[in-house]
Short mmCIF file of C-alpha atoms in Angstrom, two decimals:
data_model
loop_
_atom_site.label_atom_id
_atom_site.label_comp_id
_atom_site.label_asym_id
_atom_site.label_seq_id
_atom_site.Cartn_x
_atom_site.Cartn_y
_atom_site.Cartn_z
CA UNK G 1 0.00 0.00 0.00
CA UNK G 2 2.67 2.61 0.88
CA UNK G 3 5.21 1.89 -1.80
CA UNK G 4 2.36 1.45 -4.38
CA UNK G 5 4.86 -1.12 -6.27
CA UNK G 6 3.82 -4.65 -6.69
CA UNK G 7 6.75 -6.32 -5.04
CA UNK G 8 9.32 -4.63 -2.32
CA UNK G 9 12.70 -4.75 -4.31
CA UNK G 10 15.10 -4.66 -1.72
CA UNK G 11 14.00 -8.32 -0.58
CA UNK G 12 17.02 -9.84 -3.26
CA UNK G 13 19.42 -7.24 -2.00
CA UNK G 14 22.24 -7.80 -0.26
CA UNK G 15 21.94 -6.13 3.69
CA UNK G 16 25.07 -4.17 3.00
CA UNK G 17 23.00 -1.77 -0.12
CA UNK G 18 20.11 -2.27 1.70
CA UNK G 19 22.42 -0.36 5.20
CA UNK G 20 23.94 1.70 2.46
CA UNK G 21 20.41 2.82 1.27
CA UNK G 22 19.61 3.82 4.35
CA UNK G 23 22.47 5.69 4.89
CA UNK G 24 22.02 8.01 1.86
CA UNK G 25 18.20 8.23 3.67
CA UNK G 26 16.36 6.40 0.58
CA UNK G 27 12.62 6.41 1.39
CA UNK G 28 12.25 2.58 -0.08
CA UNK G 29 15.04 1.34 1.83
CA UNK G 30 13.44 2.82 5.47
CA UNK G 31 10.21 1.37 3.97
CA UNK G 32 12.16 -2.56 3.57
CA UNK G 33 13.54 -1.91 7.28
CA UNK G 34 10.34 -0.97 9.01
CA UNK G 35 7.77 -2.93 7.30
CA UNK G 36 9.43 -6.17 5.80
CA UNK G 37 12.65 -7.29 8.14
CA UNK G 38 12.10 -8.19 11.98
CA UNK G 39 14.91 -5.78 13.30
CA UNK G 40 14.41 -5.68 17.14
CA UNK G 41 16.96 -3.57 18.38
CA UNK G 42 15.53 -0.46 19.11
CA UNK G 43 15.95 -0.44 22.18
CA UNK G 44 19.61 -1.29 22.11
CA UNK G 45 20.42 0.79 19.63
CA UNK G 46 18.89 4.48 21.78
CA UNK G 47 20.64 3.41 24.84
CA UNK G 48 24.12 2.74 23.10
CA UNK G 49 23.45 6.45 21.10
CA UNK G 50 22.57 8.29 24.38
CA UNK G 51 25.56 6.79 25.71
CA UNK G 52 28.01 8.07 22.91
CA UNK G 53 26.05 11.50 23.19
CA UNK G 54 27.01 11.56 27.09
CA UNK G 55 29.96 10.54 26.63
CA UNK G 56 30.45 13.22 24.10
CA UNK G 57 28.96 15.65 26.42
CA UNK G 58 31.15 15.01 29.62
CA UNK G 59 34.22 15.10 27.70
CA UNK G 60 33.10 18.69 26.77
CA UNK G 61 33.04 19.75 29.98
CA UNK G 62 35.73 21.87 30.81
CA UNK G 63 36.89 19.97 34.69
CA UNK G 64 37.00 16.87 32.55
CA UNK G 65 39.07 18.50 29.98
CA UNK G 66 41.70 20.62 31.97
CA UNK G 67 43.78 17.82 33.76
CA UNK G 68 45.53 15.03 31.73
CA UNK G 69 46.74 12.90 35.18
CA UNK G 70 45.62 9.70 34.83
CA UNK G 71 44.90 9.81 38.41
CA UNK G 72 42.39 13.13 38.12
CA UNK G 73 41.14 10.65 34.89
CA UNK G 74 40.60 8.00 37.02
CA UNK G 75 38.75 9.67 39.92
CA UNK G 76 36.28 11.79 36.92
CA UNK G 77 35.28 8.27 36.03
CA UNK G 78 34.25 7.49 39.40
CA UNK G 79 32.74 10.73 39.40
CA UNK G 80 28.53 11.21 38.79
CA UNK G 81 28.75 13.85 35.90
CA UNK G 82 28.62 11.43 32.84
CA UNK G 83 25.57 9.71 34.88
CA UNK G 84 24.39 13.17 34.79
CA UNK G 85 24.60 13.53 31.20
CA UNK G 86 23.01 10.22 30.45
CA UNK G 87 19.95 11.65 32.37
CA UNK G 88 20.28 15.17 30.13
CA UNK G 89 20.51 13.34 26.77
CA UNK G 90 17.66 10.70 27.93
CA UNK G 91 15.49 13.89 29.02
CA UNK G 92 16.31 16.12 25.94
CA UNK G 93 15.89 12.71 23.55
CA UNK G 94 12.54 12.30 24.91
CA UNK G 95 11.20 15.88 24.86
CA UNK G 96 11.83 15.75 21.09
CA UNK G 97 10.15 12.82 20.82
CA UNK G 98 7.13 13.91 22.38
CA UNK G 99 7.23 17.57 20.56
CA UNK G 100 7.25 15.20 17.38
CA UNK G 101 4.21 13.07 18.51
CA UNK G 102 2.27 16.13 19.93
CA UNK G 103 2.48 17.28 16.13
CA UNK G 104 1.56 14.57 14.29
CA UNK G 105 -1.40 13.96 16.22
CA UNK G 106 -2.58 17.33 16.22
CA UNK G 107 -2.07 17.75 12.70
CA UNK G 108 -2.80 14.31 11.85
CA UNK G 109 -5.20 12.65 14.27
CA UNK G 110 -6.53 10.10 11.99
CA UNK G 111 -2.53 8.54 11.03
CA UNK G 112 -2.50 7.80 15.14
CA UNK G 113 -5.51 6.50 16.06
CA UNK G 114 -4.13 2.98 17.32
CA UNK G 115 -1.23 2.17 19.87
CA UNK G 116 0.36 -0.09 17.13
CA UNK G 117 0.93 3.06 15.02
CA UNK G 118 2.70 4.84 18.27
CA UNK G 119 4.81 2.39 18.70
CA UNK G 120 5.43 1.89 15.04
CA UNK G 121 6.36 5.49 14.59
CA UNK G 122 8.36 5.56 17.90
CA UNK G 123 10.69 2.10 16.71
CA UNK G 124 11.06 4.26 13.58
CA UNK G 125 12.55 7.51 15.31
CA UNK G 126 14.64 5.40 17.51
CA UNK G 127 16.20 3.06 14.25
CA UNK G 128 16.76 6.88 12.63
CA UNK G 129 18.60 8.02 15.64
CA UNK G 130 21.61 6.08 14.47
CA UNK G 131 23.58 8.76 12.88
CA UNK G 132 24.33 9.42 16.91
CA UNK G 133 26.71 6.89 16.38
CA UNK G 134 29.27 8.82 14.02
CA UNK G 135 30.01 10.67 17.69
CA UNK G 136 32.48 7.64 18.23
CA UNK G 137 35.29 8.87 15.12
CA UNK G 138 33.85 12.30 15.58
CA UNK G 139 35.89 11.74 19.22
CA UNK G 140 38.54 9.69 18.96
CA UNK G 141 39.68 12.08 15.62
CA UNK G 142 39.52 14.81 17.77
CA UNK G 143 40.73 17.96 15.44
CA UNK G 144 40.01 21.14 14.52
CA UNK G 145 36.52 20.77 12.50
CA UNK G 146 34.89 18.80 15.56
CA UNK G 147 32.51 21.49 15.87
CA UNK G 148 31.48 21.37 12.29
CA UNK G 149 31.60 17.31 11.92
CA UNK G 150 29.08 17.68 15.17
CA UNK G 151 26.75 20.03 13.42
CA UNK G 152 26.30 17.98 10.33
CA UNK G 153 25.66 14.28 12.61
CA UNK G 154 22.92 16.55 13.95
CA UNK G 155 21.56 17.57 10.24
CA UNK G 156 21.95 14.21 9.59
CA UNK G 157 19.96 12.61 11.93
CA UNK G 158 17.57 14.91 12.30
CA UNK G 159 17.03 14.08 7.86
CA UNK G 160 16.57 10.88 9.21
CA UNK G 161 14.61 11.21 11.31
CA UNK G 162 12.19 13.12 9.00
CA UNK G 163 12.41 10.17 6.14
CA UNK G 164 11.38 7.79 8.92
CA UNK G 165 8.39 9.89 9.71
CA UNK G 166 7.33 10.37 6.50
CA UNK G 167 7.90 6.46 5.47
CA UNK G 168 5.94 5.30 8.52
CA UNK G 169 2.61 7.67 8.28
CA UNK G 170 3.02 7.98 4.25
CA UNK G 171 3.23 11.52 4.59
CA UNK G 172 4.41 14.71 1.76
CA UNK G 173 7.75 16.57 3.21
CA UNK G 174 6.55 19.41 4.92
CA UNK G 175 4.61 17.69 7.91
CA UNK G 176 7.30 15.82 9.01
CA UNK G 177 9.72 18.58 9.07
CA UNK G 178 7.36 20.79 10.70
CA UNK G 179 6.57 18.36 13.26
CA UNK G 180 11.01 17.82 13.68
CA UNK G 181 10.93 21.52 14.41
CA UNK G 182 8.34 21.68 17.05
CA UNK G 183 10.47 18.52 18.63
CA UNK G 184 13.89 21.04 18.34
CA UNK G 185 12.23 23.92 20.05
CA UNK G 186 11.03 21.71 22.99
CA UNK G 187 13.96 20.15 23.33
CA UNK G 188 16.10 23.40 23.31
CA UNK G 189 13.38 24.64 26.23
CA UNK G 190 14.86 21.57 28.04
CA UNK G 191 18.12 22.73 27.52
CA UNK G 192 17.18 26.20 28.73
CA UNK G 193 15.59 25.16 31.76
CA UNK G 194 18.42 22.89 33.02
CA UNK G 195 20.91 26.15 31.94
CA UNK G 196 18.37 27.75 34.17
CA UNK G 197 19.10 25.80 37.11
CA UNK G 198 22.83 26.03 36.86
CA UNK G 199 23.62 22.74 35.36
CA UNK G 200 26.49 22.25 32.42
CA UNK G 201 24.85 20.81 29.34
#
């Protein structure tokens, strides 16, 4: 129904075109993933990405960053701030989410009417979330353009994001771009209320 093609063509390929597919964020190949293989990592795969993204995050911060003693490394790992910035990604990760969902159905009531297409949609954000995982080389090639290599894993997942939206519900561009947005600004109010209460994010 959603590819309007009488047979799904990526069932003879090979999983390697099918990842690389995905990777240049082809419509059909999201469509294969989500509706014709049994992937049931989802779960997995957020956790591991929030952890890169904390990781990421408590390297940034500037006690971590200002003694090389492997003793002062030591006792930072024993400390609670990368705990704390599992909690921040895992709170900011979520707000999106919900700023995404809190679109869609108001804009589209009728394209979530059932629980199965929640969860549907919500396994579909989480498999697009794996761009998170180009943190790893963004981190251990630490070098000047970090900045700039971070920026674009953000554009990239957040493209993602949008083509698994718009596979899942069958929807034009705009809608699930719109409803991306309204997830950024409440997960930058997040961000502004734990800035708010003095924490480093």
């Amino acid at each position: 129904k959603s590819c309007q093609k009488p047979v799904d063509k990526y069932i003879e390929y090979d999983p390697v075109i099918i990842l690389i597919n995905a990777v240049l964020c082809k419509a059909q190949a999201y469509r294969h993933i989500l509706f014709n293989t049994k992937i049931n990592i989802h779960g997995k795969l957020c956790i591991f990405c929030l952890l890169c993204e904390a990781y990421l995050r408590w390297l940034q911060l500037q006690d971590s960053s200002q003694n090389t003693d492997p003793d002062d490394l030591i006792r930072y790992a024993k400390e609670w701030d990368f705990y704390r910035m599992f909690g921040i990604a895992s709170l900011e990760q979520t707000s999106f989410f919900i700023g995404i969902f809190i679109t869609l159905w108001w804009m589209t009531p009728e394209m979530l009417k059932r629980k199965s297409d929640f969860i549907l949609l919500l396994k579909a954000l989480l498999l697009s979330t794996y761009g998170k995982l180009l943190l790893i080389p963004a981190v251990i090639w630490e070098h000047d353009y970090t900045p700039l290599c971070l920026a674009f894993i953000k554009v990239f997942v957040l493209i993602s994001n949008s083509q698994a939206i718009r596979v899942t519900l069958n929807l034009n561009r705009i809608l699930p771009w719109f409803a991306i947005f309204f997830g950024l600004i409440l997960e930058n109010g997040v961000v502004c209320l734990f800035q708010k209460m003095g924490w480093d994010v």
